[in-house]
PDB file of C-alpha atoms and ligand atoms in Angstrom:
ATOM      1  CA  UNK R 119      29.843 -90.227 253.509  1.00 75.00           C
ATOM      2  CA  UNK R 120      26.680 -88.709 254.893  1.00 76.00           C
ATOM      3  CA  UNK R 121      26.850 -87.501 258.865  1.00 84.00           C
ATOM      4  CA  UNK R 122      26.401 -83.668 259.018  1.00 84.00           C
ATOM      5  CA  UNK R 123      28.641 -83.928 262.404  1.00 87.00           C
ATOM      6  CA  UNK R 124      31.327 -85.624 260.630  1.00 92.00           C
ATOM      7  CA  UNK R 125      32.912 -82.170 259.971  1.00 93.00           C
ATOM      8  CA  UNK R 126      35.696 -80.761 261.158  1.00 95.00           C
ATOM      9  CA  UNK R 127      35.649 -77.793 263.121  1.00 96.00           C
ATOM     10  CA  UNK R 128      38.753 -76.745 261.361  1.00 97.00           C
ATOM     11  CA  UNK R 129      36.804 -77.691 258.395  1.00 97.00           C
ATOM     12  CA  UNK R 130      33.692 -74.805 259.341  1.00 96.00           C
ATOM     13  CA  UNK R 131      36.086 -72.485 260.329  1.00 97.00           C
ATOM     14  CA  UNK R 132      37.495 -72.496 256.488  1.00 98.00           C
ATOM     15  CA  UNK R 133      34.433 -72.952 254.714  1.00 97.00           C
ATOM     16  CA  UNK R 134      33.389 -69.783 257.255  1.00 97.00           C
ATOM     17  CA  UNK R 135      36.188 -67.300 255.860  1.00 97.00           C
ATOM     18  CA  UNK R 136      36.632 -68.223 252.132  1.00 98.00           C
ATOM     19  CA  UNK R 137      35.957 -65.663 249.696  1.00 98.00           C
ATOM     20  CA  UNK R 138      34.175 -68.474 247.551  1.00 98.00           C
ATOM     21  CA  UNK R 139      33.270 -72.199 247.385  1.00 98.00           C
ATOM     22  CA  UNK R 140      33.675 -74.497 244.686  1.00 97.00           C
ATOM     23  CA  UNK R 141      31.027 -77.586 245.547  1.00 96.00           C
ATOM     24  CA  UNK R 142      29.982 -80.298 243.633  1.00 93.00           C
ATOM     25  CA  UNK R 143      26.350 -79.463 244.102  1.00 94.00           C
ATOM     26  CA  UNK R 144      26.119 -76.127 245.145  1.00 95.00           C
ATOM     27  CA  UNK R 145      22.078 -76.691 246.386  1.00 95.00           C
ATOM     28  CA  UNK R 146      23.731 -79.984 248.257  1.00 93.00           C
ATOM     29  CA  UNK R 147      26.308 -77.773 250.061  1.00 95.00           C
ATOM     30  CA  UNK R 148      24.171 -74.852 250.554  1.00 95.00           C
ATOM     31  CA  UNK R 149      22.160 -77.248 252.808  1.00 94.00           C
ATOM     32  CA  UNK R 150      25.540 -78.168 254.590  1.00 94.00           C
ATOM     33  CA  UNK R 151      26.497 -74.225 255.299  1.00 95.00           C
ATOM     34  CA  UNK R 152      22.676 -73.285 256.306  1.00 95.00           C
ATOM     35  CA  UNK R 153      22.692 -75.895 258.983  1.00 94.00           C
ATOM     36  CA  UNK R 154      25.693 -74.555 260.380  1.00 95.00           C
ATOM     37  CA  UNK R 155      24.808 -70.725 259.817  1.00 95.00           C
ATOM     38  CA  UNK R 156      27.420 -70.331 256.924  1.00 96.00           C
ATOM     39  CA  UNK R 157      26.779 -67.769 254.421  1.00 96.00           C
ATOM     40  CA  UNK R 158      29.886 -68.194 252.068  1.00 97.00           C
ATOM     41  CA  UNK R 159      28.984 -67.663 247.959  1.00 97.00           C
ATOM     42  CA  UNK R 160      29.364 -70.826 246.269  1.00 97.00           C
ATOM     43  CA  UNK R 161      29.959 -72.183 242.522  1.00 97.00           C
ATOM     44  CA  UNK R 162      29.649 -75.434 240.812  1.00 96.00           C
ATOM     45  CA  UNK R 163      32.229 -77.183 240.052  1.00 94.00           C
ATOM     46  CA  UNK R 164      31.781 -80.613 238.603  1.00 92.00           C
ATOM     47  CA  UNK R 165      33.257 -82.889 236.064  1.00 88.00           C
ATOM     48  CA  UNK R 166      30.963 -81.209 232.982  1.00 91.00           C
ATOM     49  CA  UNK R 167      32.432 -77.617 233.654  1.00 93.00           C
ATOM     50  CA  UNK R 168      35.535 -78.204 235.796  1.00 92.00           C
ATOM     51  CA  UNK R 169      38.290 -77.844 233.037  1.00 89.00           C
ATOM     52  CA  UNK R 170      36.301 -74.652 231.817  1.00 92.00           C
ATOM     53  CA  UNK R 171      36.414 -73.184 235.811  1.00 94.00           C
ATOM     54  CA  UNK R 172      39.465 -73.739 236.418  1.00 96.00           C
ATOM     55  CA  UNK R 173      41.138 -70.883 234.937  1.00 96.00           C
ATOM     56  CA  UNK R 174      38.791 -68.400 236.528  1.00 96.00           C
ATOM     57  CA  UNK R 175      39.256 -69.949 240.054  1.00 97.00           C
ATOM     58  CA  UNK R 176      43.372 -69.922 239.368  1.00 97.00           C
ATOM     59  CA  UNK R 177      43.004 -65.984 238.117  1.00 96.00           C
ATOM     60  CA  UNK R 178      41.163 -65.366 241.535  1.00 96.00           C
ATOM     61  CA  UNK R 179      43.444 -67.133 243.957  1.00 96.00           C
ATOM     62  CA  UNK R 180      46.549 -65.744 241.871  1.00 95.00           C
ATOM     63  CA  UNK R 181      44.926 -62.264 243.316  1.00 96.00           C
ATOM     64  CA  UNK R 182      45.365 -63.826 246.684  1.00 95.00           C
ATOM     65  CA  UNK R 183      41.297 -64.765 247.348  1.00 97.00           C
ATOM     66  CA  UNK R 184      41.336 -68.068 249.296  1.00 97.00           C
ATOM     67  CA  UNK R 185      39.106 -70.242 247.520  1.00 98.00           C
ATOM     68  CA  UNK R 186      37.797 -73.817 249.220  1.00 98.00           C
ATOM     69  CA  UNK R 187      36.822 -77.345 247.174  1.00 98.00           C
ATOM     70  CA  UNK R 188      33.861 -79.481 248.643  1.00 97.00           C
ATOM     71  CA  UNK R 189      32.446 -82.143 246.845  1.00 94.00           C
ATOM     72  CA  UNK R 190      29.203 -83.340 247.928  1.00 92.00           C
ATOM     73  CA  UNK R 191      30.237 -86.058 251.342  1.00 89.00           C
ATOM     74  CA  UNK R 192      33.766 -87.088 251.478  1.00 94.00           C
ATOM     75  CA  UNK R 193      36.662 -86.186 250.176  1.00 96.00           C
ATOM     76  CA  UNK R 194      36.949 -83.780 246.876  1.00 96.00           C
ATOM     77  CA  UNK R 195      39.127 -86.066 244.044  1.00 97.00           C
ATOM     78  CA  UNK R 196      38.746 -89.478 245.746  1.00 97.00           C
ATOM     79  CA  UNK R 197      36.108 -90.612 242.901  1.00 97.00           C
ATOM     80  CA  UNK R 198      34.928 -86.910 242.854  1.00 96.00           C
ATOM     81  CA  UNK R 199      36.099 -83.801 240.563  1.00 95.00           C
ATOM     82  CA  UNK R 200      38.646 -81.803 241.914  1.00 96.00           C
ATOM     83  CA  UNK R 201      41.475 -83.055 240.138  1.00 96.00           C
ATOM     84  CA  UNK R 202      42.021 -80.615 237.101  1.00 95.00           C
ATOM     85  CA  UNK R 203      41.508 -77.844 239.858  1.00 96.00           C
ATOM     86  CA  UNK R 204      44.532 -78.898 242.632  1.00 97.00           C
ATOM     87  CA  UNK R 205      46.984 -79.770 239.022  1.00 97.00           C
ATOM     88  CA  UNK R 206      46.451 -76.560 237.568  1.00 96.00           C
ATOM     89  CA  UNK R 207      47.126 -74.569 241.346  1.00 97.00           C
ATOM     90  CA  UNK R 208      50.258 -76.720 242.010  1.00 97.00           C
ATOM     91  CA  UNK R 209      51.642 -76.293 238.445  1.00 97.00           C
ATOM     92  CA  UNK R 210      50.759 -72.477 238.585  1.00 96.00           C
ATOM     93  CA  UNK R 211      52.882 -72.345 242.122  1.00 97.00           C
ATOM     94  CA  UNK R 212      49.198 -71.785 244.031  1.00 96.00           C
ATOM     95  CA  UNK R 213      49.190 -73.222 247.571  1.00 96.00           C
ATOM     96  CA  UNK R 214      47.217 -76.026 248.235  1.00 97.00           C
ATOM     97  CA  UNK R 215      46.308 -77.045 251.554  1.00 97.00           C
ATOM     98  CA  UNK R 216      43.978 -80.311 252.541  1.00 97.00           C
ATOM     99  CA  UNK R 217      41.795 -79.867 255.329  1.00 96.00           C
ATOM    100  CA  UNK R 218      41.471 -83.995 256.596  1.00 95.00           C
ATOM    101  CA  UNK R 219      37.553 -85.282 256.641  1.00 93.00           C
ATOM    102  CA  UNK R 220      35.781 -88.074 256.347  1.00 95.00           C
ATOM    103  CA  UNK R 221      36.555 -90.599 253.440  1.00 97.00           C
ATOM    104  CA  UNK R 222      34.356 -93.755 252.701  1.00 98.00           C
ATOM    105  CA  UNK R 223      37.397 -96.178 251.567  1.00 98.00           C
ATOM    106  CA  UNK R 224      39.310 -95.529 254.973  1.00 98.00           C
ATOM    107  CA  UNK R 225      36.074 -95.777 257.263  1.00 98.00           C
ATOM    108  CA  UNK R 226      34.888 -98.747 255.888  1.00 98.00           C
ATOM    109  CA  UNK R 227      39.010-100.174 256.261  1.00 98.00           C
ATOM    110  CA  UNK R 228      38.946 -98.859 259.592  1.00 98.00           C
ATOM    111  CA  UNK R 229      36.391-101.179 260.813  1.00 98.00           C
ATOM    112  CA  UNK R 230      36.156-104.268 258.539  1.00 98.00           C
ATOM    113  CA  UNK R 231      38.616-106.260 259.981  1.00 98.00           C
ATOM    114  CA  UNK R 232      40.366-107.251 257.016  1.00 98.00           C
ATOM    115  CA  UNK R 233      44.502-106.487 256.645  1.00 97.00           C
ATOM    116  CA  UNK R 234      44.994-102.465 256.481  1.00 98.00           C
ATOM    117  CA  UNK R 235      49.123-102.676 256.342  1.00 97.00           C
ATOM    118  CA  UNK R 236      48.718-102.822 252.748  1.00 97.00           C
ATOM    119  CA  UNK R 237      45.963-101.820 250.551  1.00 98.00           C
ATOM    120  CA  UNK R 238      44.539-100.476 246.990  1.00 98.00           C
ATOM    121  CA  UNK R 239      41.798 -98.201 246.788  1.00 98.00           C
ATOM    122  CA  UNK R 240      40.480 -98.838 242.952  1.00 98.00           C
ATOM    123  CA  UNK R 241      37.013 -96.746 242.437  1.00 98.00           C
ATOM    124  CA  UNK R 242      34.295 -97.610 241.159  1.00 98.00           C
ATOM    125  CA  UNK R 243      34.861-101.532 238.972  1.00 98.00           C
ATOM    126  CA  UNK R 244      33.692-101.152 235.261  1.00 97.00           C
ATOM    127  CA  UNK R 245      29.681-101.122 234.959  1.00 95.00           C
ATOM    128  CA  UNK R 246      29.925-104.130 232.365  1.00 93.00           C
ATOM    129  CA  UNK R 247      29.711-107.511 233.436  1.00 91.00           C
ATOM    130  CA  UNK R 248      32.121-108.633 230.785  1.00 89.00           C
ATOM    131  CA  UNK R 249      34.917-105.966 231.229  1.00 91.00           C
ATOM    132  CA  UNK R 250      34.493-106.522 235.050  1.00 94.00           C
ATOM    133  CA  UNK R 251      35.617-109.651 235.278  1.00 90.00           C
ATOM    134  CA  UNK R 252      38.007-109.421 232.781  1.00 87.00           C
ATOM    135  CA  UNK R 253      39.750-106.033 235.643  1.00 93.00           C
ATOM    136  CA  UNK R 254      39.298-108.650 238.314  1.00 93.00           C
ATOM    137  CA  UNK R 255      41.417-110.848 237.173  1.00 87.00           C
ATOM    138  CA  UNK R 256      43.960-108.549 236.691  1.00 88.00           C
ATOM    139  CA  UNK R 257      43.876-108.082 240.639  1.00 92.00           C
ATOM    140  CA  UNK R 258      44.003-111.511 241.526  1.00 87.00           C
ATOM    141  CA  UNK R 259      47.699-111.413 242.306  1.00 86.00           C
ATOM    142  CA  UNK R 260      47.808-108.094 244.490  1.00 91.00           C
ATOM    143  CA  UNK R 261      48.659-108.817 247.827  1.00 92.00           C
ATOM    144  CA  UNK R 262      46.830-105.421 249.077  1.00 96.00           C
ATOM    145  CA  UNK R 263      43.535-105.192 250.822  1.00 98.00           C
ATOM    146  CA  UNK R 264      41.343-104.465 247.579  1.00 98.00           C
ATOM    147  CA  UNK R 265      38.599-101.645 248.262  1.00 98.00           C
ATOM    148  CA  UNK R 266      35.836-100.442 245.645  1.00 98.00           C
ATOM    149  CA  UNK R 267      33.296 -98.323 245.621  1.00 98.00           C
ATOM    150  CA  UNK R 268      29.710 -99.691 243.975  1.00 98.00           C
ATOM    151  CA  UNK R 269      25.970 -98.281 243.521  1.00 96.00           C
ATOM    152  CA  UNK R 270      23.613-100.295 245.201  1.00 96.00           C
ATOM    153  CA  UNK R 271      22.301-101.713 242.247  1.00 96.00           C
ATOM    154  CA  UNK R 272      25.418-103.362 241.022  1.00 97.00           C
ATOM    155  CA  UNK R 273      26.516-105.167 244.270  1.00 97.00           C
ATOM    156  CA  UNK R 274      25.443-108.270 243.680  1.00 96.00           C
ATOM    157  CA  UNK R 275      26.695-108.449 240.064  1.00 96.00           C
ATOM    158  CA  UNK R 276      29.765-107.184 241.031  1.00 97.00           C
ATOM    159  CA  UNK R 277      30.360-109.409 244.039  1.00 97.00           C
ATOM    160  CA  UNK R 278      29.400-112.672 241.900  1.00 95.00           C
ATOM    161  CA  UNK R 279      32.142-111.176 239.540  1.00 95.00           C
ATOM    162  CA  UNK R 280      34.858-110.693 242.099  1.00 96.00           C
ATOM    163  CA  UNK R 281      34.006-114.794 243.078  1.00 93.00           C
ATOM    164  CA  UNK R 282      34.169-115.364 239.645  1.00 89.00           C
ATOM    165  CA  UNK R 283      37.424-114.229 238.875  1.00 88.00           C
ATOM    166  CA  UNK R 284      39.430-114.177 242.415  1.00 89.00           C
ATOM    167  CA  UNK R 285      37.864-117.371 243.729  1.00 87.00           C
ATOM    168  CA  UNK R 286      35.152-118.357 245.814  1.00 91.00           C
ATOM    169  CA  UNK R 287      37.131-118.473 249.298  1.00 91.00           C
ATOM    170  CA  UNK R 288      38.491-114.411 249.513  1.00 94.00           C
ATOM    171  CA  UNK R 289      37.149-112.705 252.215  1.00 97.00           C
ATOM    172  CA  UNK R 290      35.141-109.860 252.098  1.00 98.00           C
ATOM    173  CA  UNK R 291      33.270-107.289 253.483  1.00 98.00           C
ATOM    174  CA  UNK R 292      30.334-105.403 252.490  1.00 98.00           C
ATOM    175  CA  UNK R 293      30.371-101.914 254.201  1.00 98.00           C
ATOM    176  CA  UNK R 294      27.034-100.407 253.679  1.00 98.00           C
ATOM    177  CA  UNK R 295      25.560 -96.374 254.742  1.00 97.00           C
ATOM    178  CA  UNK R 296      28.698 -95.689 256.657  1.00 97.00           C
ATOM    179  CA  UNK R 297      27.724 -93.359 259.506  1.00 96.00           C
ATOM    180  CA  UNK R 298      24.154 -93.237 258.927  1.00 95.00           C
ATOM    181  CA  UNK R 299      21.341 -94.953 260.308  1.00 95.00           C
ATOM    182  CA  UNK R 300      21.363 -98.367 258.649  1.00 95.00           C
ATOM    183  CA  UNK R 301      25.575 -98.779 258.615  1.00 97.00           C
ATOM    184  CA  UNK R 302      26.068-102.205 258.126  1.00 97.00           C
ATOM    185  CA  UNK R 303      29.056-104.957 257.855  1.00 98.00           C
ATOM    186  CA  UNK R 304      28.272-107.818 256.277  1.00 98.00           C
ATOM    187  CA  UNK R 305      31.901-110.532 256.228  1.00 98.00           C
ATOM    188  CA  UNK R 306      32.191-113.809 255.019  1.00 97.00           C
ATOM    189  CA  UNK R 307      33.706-115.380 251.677  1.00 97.00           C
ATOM    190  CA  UNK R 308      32.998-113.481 248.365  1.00 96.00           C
ATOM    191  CA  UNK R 309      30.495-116.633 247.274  1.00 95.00           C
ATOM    192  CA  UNK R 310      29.269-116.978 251.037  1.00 97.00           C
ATOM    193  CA  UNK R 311      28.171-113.163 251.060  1.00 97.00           C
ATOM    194  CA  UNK R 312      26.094-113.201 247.589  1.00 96.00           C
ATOM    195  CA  UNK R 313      23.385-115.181 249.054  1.00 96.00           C
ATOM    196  CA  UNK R 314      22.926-113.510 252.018  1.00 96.00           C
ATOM    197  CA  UNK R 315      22.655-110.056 250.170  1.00 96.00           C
ATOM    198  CA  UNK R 316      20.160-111.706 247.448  1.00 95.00           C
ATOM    199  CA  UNK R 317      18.391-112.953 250.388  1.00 95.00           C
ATOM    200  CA  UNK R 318      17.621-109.522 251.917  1.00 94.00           C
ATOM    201  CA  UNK R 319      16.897-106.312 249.688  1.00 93.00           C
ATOM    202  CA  UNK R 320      17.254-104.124 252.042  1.00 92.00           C
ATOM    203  CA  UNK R 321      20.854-104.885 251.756  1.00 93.00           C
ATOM    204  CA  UNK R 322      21.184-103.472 248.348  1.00 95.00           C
ATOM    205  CA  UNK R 323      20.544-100.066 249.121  1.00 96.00           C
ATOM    206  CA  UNK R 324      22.187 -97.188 249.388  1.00 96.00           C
ATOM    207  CA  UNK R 325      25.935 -96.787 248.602  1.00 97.00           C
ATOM    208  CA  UNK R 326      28.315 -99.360 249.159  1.00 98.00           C
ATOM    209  CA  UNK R 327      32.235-100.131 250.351  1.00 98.00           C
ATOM    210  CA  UNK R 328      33.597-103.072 249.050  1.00 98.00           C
ATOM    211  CA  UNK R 329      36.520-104.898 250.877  1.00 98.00           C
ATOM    212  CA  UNK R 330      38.262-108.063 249.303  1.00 98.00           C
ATOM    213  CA  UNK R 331      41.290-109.308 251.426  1.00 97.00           C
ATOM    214  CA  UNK R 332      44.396-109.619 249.264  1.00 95.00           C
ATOM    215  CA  UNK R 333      46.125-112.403 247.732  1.00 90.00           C
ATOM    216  CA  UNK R 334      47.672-114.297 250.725  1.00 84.00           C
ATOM    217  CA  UNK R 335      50.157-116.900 248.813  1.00 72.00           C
ATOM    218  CA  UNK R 336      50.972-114.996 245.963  1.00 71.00           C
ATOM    219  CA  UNK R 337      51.154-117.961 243.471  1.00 73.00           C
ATOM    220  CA  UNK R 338      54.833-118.513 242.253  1.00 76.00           C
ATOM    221  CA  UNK R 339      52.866-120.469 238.404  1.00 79.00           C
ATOM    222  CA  UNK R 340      50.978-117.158 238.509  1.00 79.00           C
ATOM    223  CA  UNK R 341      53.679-114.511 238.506  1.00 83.00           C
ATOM    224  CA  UNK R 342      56.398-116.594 236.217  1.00 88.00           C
ATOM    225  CA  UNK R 343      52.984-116.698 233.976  1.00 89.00           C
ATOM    226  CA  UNK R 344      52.888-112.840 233.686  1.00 88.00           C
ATOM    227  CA  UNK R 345      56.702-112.245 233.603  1.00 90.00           C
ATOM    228  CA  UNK R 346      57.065-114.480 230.357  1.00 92.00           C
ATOM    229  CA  UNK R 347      53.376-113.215 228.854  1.00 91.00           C
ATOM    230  CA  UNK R 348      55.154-109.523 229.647  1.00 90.00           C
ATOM    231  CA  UNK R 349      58.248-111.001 227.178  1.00 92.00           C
ATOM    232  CA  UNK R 350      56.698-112.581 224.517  1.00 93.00           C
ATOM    233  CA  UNK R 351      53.921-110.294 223.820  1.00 92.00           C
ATOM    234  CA  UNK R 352      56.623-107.205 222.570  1.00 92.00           C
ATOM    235  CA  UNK R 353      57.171-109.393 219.896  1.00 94.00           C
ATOM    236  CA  UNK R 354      54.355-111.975 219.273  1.00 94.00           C
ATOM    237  CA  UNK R 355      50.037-111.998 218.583  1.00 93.00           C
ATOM    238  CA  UNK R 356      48.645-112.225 222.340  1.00 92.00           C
ATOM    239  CA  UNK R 357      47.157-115.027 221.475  1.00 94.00           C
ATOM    240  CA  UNK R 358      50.377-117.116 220.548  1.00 95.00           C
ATOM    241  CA  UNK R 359      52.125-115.093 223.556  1.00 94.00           C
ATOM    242  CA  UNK R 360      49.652-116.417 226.171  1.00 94.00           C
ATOM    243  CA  UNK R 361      49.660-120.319 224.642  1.00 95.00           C
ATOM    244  CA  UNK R 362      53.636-119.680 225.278  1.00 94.00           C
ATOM    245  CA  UNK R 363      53.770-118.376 228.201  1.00 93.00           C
ATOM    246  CA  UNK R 364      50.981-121.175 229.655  1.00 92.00           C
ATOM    247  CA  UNK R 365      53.373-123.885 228.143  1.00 94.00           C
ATOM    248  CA  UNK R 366      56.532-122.581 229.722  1.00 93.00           C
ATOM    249  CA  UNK R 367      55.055-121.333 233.000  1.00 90.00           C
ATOM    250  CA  UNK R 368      52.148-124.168 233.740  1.00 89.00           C
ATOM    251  CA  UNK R 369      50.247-120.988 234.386  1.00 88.00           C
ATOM    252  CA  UNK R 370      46.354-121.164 232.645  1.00 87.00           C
ATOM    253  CA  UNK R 371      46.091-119.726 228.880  1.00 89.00           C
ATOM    254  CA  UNK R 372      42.769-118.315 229.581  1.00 87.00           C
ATOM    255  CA  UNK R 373      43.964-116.121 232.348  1.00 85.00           C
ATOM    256  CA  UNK R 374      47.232-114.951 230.586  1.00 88.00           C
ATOM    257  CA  UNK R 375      45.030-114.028 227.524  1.00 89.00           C
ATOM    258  CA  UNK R 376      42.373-112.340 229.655  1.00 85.00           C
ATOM    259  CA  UNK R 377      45.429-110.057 231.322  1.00 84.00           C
ATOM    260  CA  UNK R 378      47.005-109.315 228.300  1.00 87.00           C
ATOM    261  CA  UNK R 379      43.848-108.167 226.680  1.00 83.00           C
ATOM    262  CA  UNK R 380      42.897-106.355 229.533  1.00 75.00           C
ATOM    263  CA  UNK R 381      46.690-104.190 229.883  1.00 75.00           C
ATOM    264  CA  UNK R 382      46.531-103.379 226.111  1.00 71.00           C
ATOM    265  CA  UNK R 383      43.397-101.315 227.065  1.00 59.00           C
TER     266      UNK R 383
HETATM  267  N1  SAM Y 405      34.608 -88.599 247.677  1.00 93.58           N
HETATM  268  C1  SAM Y 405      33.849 -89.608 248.394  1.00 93.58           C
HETATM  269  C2  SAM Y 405      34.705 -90.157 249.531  1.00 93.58           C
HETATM  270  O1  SAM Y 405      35.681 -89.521 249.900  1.00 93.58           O
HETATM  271  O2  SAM Y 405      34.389 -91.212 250.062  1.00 93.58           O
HETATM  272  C3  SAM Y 405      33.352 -90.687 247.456  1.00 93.58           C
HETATM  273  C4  SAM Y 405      32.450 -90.161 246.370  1.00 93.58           C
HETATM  274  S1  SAM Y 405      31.887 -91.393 245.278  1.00 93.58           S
HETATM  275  C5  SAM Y 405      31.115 -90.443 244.031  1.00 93.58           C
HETATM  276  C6  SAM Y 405      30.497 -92.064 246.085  1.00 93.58           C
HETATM  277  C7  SAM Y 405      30.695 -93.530 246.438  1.00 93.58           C
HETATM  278  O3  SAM Y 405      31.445 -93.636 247.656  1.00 93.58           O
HETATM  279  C8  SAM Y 405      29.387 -94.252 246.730  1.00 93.58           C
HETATM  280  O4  SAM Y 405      28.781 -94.743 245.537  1.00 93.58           O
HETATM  281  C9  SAM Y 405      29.849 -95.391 247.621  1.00 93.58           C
HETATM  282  O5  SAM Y 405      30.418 -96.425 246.867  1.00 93.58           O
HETATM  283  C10 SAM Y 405      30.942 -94.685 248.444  1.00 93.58           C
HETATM  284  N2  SAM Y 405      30.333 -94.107 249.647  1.00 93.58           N
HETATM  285  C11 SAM Y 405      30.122 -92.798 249.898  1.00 93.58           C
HETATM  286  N3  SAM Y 405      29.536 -92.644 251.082  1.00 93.58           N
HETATM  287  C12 SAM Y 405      29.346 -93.871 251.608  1.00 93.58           C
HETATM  288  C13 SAM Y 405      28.784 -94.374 252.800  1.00 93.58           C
HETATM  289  N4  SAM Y 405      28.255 -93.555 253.707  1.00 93.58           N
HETATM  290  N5  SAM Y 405      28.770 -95.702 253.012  1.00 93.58           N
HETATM  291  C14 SAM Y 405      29.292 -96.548 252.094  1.00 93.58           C
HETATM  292  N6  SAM Y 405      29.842 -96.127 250.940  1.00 93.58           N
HETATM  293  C15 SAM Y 405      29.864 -94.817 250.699  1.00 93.58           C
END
């Protein structure tokens, strides 16, 4: 997320009184607290020293300092570090308390239009083209809105992938710089949208939501395919397992193999 007025004023009024904060970036935050006249100290905290930190931050809110977690836009754990920290405080008995900002997953389900009763927010997909598609098809069955994060340089791949291995028809939207100046939604089918994004570079920049609408008639071949595959691979070589389960189910061996290969990892 990237709007300086997206913050809270609840938000500025904690990052005001902390005794210290842990940012992803502390140069990007200390840009954050000089436009709004902040002065707070601030320390890095990021996935390559977060499990080392972590015990000094617990020793210093154990003394009763309030301490505050920023990652660099959006929310601190949602594909960011944070998570070793808020463990270790809740196992230690530490209070944690969230302070509700901006998040790019629920913006960009917010306004796409697609189902928001149900949905899974799954990161960022694998960065290989082969163990992409092979994760895809794993999700072909959830009936969930399915939201991703991806770089801009990996959107088309990815969205030929997600045709590839949900089908051709799913709807889905491409949410693009949410709250900044060139937000965009692009909708359509997964195969309809990656002309349109080849078509126009400008619509592979900058960072990216991804929104694929559920599965809407959860196939009944499908699930008896993965109940029996579930069975008979306990006991038997996937590969036998999956010609089974195709045979008993009518479900395809291909995708059977592909999901048991893919939940052994
Ligand atoms: N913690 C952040 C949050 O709460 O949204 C996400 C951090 S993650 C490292 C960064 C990814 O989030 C980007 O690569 C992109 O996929 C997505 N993202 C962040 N800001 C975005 C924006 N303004 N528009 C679209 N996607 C965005």
């Amino acid at each position: 997320m990237g709007n300086l007025a997206d913050i809270s004023q609840r938000a500025l009024e904690v990052l005001a009184r902390v005794a210290l904060i842990a940012a992803e970036d502390t140069r990007h935050t200390a840009g954050l607290l000089s436009h709004y006249g902040l002065r707070t100290p601030l320390t890095a905290c990021h996935e390559h020293n977060e499990e080392k930190l972590v015990p000094r931050l617990l020793e210093r809110l154990a003394a009763g300092e309030d301490l505050a977690l920023v990652s660099d836009a959006g929310t601190p754990l949602i594909s960011d570090p944070g998570y070793p920290l808020v463990a270790a405080a809740r196992a230690a008995g530490l209070r944690v308390v969230p302070i509700p900002g901006p998040n790019a997953a629920i913006c960009a389900l917010s306004a796409a239009g697609l189902p928001s009763d149900r949905f899974v927010f799954l990161g960022f997909p694998p960065r290989t083209h082969a163990k992409r598609r092979e994760w895809f098809v794993t999700l072909a069955q959830e009936p969930g809105t399915l939201i991703f994060y991806e770089a801009g340089n990996r959107v088309l791949a990815t969205l030929a992938d997600l045709a590839a291995s949900l089908g051709p028809d799913r709807r889905a939207v491409v949410a693009r710089e949410l709250t900044k100046h060139f937000e965009t939604f692009l909708d359509g089918t997964l195969a309809g949208l990656v002309p349109r994004i080849q078509e126009d570079p400008d619509q592979q920049k900058g960072e990216f939501v991804l929104l694929v609408e559920g599965c809407r008639d959860r196939d009944a071949t499908g699930l008896e395919g993965e109940r029996v595959l579930r069975i008979l691979a306990r006991e038997l070589p996937l590969k036998q397992a999956a010609a089974l389960a195709a045979e008993i189910s009518g479900d395809k061996k291909n995708r059977l193999y592909t999901l048991g290969l893919a939940s052994r990892t």
